[in-house]
Amino acid sequence: MRVKVRETLSPYYNYGVVRIPEGEEVSGALALYLLETGSAVDPVDEAAKAWRPEGAEDSGSAPAADLDIEATAAAVLAWVGDDPERAEAALAAEEAKESPRSTLVKQLSKLAERE
């Protein structure tokens, strides 16, 4: 599995912070981890393109009608897709939580065109 990083990342992975520069291709378990955490990456190979968050609908199905803000970041982003209105709704729900996920807030802000 391979993904390409869209922006410089510094995820905590395998007991340490890993710096990944923009444009770098990442493979294997780290690539899967980046997909699972909803990081700013694009799939490169078929395995990465076929990957879906656990519990996600089949690729031909529409995302769930209702937002589950307690779901994984990847599932929230799958629900949002590229819809700015859904991004705004998800962002408001995430920011209302006691401990909002900063990476998810950043990604939702971009999708909602706040930045």
Short mmCIF file of N, CA and C in Angstrom, two decimals, residues 3-80:
data_model
loop_
_atom_site.label_atom_id
_atom_site.label_comp_id
_atom_site.label_asym_id
_atom_site.label_seq_id
_atom_site.Cartn_x
_atom_site.Cartn_y
_atom_site.Cartn_z
N VAL A 3 0.86 5.74 -0.35
CA VAL A 3 0.13 7.01 -0.40
C VAL A 3 1.15 8.13 -0.62
N LYS A 4 0.66 9.26 -1.14
CA LYS A 4 1.50 10.44 -1.34
C LYS A 4 1.00 11.54 -0.41
N VAL A 5 1.91 12.15 0.32
CA VAL A 5 1.59 13.17 1.32
C VAL A 5 1.31 14.51 0.63
N ARG A 6 0.14 15.13 0.95
CA ARG A 6 -0.24 16.41 0.35
C ARG A 6 0.35 17.61 1.06
N GLU A 7 0.70 17.47 2.32
CA GLU A 7 1.30 18.55 3.09
C GLU A 7 2.24 17.92 4.12
N THR A 8 3.22 18.66 4.56
CA THR A 8 4.18 18.13 5.53
C THR A 8 3.44 17.64 6.77
N LEU A 9 3.75 16.43 7.20
CA LEU A 9 3.10 15.82 8.36
C LEU A 9 4.14 15.45 9.41
N SER A 10 3.71 15.40 10.65
CA SER A 10 4.56 14.93 11.75
C SER A 10 3.73 14.05 12.68
N PRO A 11 3.29 12.87 12.19
CA PRO A 11 2.46 12.01 13.03
C PRO A 11 3.29 11.28 14.09
N TYR A 12 2.63 10.94 15.17
CA TYR A 12 3.25 10.09 16.19
C TYR A 12 3.01 8.66 15.73
N TYR A 13 4.06 7.95 15.42
CA TYR A 13 3.94 6.60 14.86
C TYR A 13 5.08 5.74 15.36
N ASN A 14 4.77 4.53 15.78
CA ASN A 14 5.78 3.55 16.20
C ASN A 14 6.68 4.13 17.30
N TYR A 15 6.05 4.72 18.31
CA TYR A 15 6.73 5.26 19.50
C TYR A 15 7.60 6.48 19.23
N GLY A 16 7.29 7.23 18.20
CA GLY A 16 8.05 8.44 17.93
C GLY A 16 7.36 9.32 16.91
N VAL A 17 7.82 10.56 16.83
CA VAL A 17 7.29 11.50 15.84
C VAL A 17 8.07 11.30 14.54
N VAL A 18 7.33 11.12 13.46
CA VAL A 18 7.93 10.89 12.14
C VAL A 18 7.64 12.12 11.28
N ARG A 19 8.66 12.76 10.76
CA ARG A 19 8.46 13.92 9.88
C ARG A 19 8.40 13.42 8.45
N ILE A 20 7.31 13.76 7.76
CA ILE A 20 7.12 13.34 6.37
C ILE A 20 6.91 14.59 5.54
N PRO A 21 7.86 14.92 4.66
CA PRO A 21 7.72 16.14 3.85
C PRO A 21 6.62 16.02 2.78
N GLU A 22 6.09 17.15 2.40
CA GLU A 22 5.07 17.22 1.34
C GLU A 22 5.61 16.56 0.08
N GLY A 23 4.76 15.78 -0.58
CA GLY A 23 5.12 15.15 -1.84
C GLY A 23 5.79 13.79 -1.71
N GLU A 24 6.15 13.39 -0.50
CA GLU A 24 6.82 12.10 -0.31
C GLU A 24 5.82 10.95 -0.40
N GLU A 25 6.26 9.85 -1.01
CA GLU A 25 5.45 8.63 -1.04
C GLU A 25 5.81 7.77 0.15
N VAL A 26 4.79 7.26 0.81
CA VAL A 26 4.95 6.42 1.99
C VAL A 26 4.31 5.08 1.69
N SER A 27 4.93 3.99 2.17
CA SER A 27 4.38 2.67 1.89
C SER A 27 4.20 1.86 3.16
N GLY A 28 3.51 0.74 3.03
CA GLY A 28 3.37 -0.22 4.11
C GLY A 28 2.46 0.23 5.23
N ALA A 29 2.84 -0.17 6.45
CA ALA A 29 2.02 0.08 7.63
C ALA A 29 1.86 1.57 7.90
N LEU A 30 2.88 2.35 7.64
CA LEU A 30 2.77 3.80 7.86
C LEU A 30 1.73 4.40 6.91
N ALA A 31 1.70 3.94 5.67
CA ALA A 31 0.70 4.42 4.71
C ALA A 31 -0.71 4.09 5.21
N LEU A 32 -0.89 2.88 5.70
CA LEU A 32 -2.20 2.48 6.24
C LEU A 32 -2.56 3.35 7.44
N TYR A 33 -1.60 3.59 8.32
CA TYR A 33 -1.84 4.43 9.49
C TYR A 33 -2.29 5.83 9.07
N LEU A 34 -1.64 6.40 8.07
CA LEU A 34 -2.00 7.74 7.59
C LEU A 34 -3.42 7.75 7.03
N LEU A 35 -3.80 6.70 6.31
CA LEU A 35 -5.17 6.61 5.81
C LEU A 35 -6.16 6.48 6.96
N GLU A 36 -5.84 5.62 7.92
CA GLU A 36 -6.74 5.37 9.05
C GLU A 36 -6.96 6.62 9.89
N THR A 37 -5.96 7.46 10.00
CA THR A 37 -6.07 8.66 10.83
C THR A 37 -6.61 9.87 10.07
N GLY A 38 -6.92 9.68 8.79
CA GLY A 38 -7.48 10.78 8.01
C GLY A 38 -6.48 11.86 7.67
N SER A 39 -5.21 11.50 7.59
CA SER A 39 -4.16 12.47 7.26
C SER A 39 -4.30 12.95 5.82
N ALA A 40 -3.64 14.04 5.51
CA ALA A 40 -3.70 14.65 4.18
C ALA A 40 -2.80 13.87 3.22
N VAL A 41 -3.35 12.76 2.72
CA VAL A 41 -2.61 11.91 1.78
C VAL A 41 -3.52 11.51 0.62
N ASP A 42 -2.90 11.19 -0.50
CA ASP A 42 -3.62 10.68 -1.67
C ASP A 42 -3.17 9.26 -1.94
N PRO A 43 -4.10 8.34 -2.24
CA PRO A 43 -3.72 6.97 -2.55
C PRO A 43 -2.93 6.91 -3.86
N VAL A 44 -1.91 6.03 -3.89
CA VAL A 44 -1.07 5.89 -5.08
C VAL A 44 -1.37 4.59 -5.80
N ASP A 45 -1.51 3.50 -5.05
CA ASP A 45 -1.73 2.21 -5.69
C ASP A 45 -3.17 1.72 -5.46
N GLU A 46 -3.49 0.59 -6.06
CA GLU A 46 -4.86 0.07 -5.98
C GLU A 46 -5.28 -0.28 -4.56
N ALA A 47 -4.36 -0.80 -3.75
CA ALA A 47 -4.70 -1.16 -2.37
C ALA A 47 -5.11 0.08 -1.58
N ALA A 48 -4.39 1.16 -1.75
CA ALA A 48 -4.72 2.39 -1.04
C ALA A 48 -6.02 2.99 -1.57
N LYS A 49 -6.24 2.91 -2.88
CA LYS A 49 -7.48 3.44 -3.46
C LYS A 49 -8.69 2.64 -3.00
N ALA A 50 -8.51 1.34 -2.76
CA ALA A 50 -9.61 0.47 -2.36
C ALA A 50 -9.89 0.54 -0.86
N TRP A 51 -8.97 1.12 -0.08
CA TRP A 51 -9.12 1.16 1.37
C TRP A 51 -10.34 1.98 1.77
N ARG A 52 -11.08 1.47 2.74
CA ARG A 52 -12.24 2.18 3.29
C ARG A 52 -12.15 2.11 4.81
N PRO A 53 -12.62 3.15 5.51
CA PRO A 53 -12.62 3.10 6.98
C PRO A 53 -13.44 1.91 7.47
N GLU A 54 -13.03 1.36 8.58
CA GLU A 54 -13.77 0.24 9.16
C GLU A 54 -15.20 0.66 9.41
N GLY A 55 -16.14 -0.14 8.96
CA GLY A 55 -17.54 0.17 9.13
C GLY A 55 -18.10 1.11 8.08
N ALA A 56 -17.27 1.52 7.12
CA ALA A 56 -17.75 2.42 6.06
C ALA A 56 -18.64 1.65 5.10
N GLU A 57 -19.49 2.39 4.44
CA GLU A 57 -20.38 1.81 3.43
C GLU A 57 -19.55 1.31 2.24
N ASP A 58 -20.15 0.46 1.43
CA ASP A 58 -19.49 0.04 0.19
C ASP A 58 -19.26 1.26 -0.68
N SER A 59 -18.27 1.18 -1.58
CA SER A 59 -17.91 2.33 -2.39
C SER A 59 -19.07 2.87 -3.24
N GLY A 60 -20.03 2.02 -3.57
CA GLY A 60 -21.16 2.48 -4.37
C GLY A 60 -22.26 3.11 -3.55
N SER A 61 -22.16 3.02 -2.23
CA SER A 61 -23.20 3.54 -1.36
C SER A 61 -22.90 4.97 -0.96
N ALA A 62 -23.95 5.69 -0.67
CA ALA A 62 -23.79 7.06 -0.17
C ALA A 62 -23.40 7.00 1.29
N PRO A 63 -22.70 8.02 1.78
CA PRO A 63 -22.38 8.06 3.20
C PRO A 63 -23.64 8.12 4.04
N ALA A 64 -23.52 7.80 5.31
CA ALA A 64 -24.66 7.83 6.21
C ALA A 64 -25.32 9.20 6.18
N ALA A 65 -26.63 9.21 6.36
CA ALA A 65 -27.37 10.46 6.30
C ALA A 65 -27.06 11.35 7.50
N ASP A 66 -26.81 10.73 8.66
CA ASP A 66 -26.55 11.49 9.87
C ASP A 66 -25.08 11.41 10.25
N LEU A 67 -24.56 12.49 10.74
CA LEU A 67 -23.17 12.58 11.18
C LEU A 67 -23.00 11.88 12.52
N ASP A 68 -21.99 11.02 12.63
CA ASP A 68 -21.60 10.42 13.90
C ASP A 68 -20.25 11.03 14.27
N ILE A 69 -20.27 12.10 15.05
CA ILE A 69 -19.05 12.82 15.36
C ILE A 69 -18.12 12.01 16.26
N GLU A 70 -18.61 10.95 16.86
CA GLU A 70 -17.76 10.07 17.68
C GLU A 70 -17.06 9.02 16.84
N ALA A 71 -17.36 8.95 15.56
CA ALA A 71 -16.72 7.99 14.66
C ALA A 71 -15.26 8.37 14.46
N THR A 72 -14.51 7.52 13.77
CA THR A 72 -13.11 7.82 13.48
C THR A 72 -13.04 9.06 12.60
N ALA A 73 -11.89 9.71 12.61
CA ALA A 73 -11.68 10.89 11.77
C ALA A 73 -11.90 10.53 10.31
N ALA A 74 -11.42 9.36 9.91
CA ALA A 74 -11.58 8.93 8.51
C ALA A 74 -13.06 8.78 8.16
N ALA A 75 -13.86 8.25 9.08
CA ALA A 75 -15.30 8.09 8.82
C ALA A 75 -16.00 9.45 8.74
N VAL A 76 -15.60 10.38 9.60
CA VAL A 76 -16.18 11.74 9.55
C VAL A 76 -15.84 12.39 8.22
N LEU A 77 -14.58 12.27 7.80
CA LEU A 77 -14.17 12.86 6.52
C LEU A 77 -14.86 12.18 5.34
N ALA A 78 -15.11 10.88 5.45
CA ALA A 78 -15.84 10.17 4.40
C ALA A 78 -17.28 10.70 4.33
N TRP A 79 -17.88 10.97 5.49
CA TRP A 79 -19.24 11.52 5.51
C TRP A 79 -19.26 12.90 4.87
N VAL A 80 -18.24 13.70 5.15
CA VAL A 80 -18.17 15.06 4.62
C VAL A 80 -17.94 15.05 3.11
#
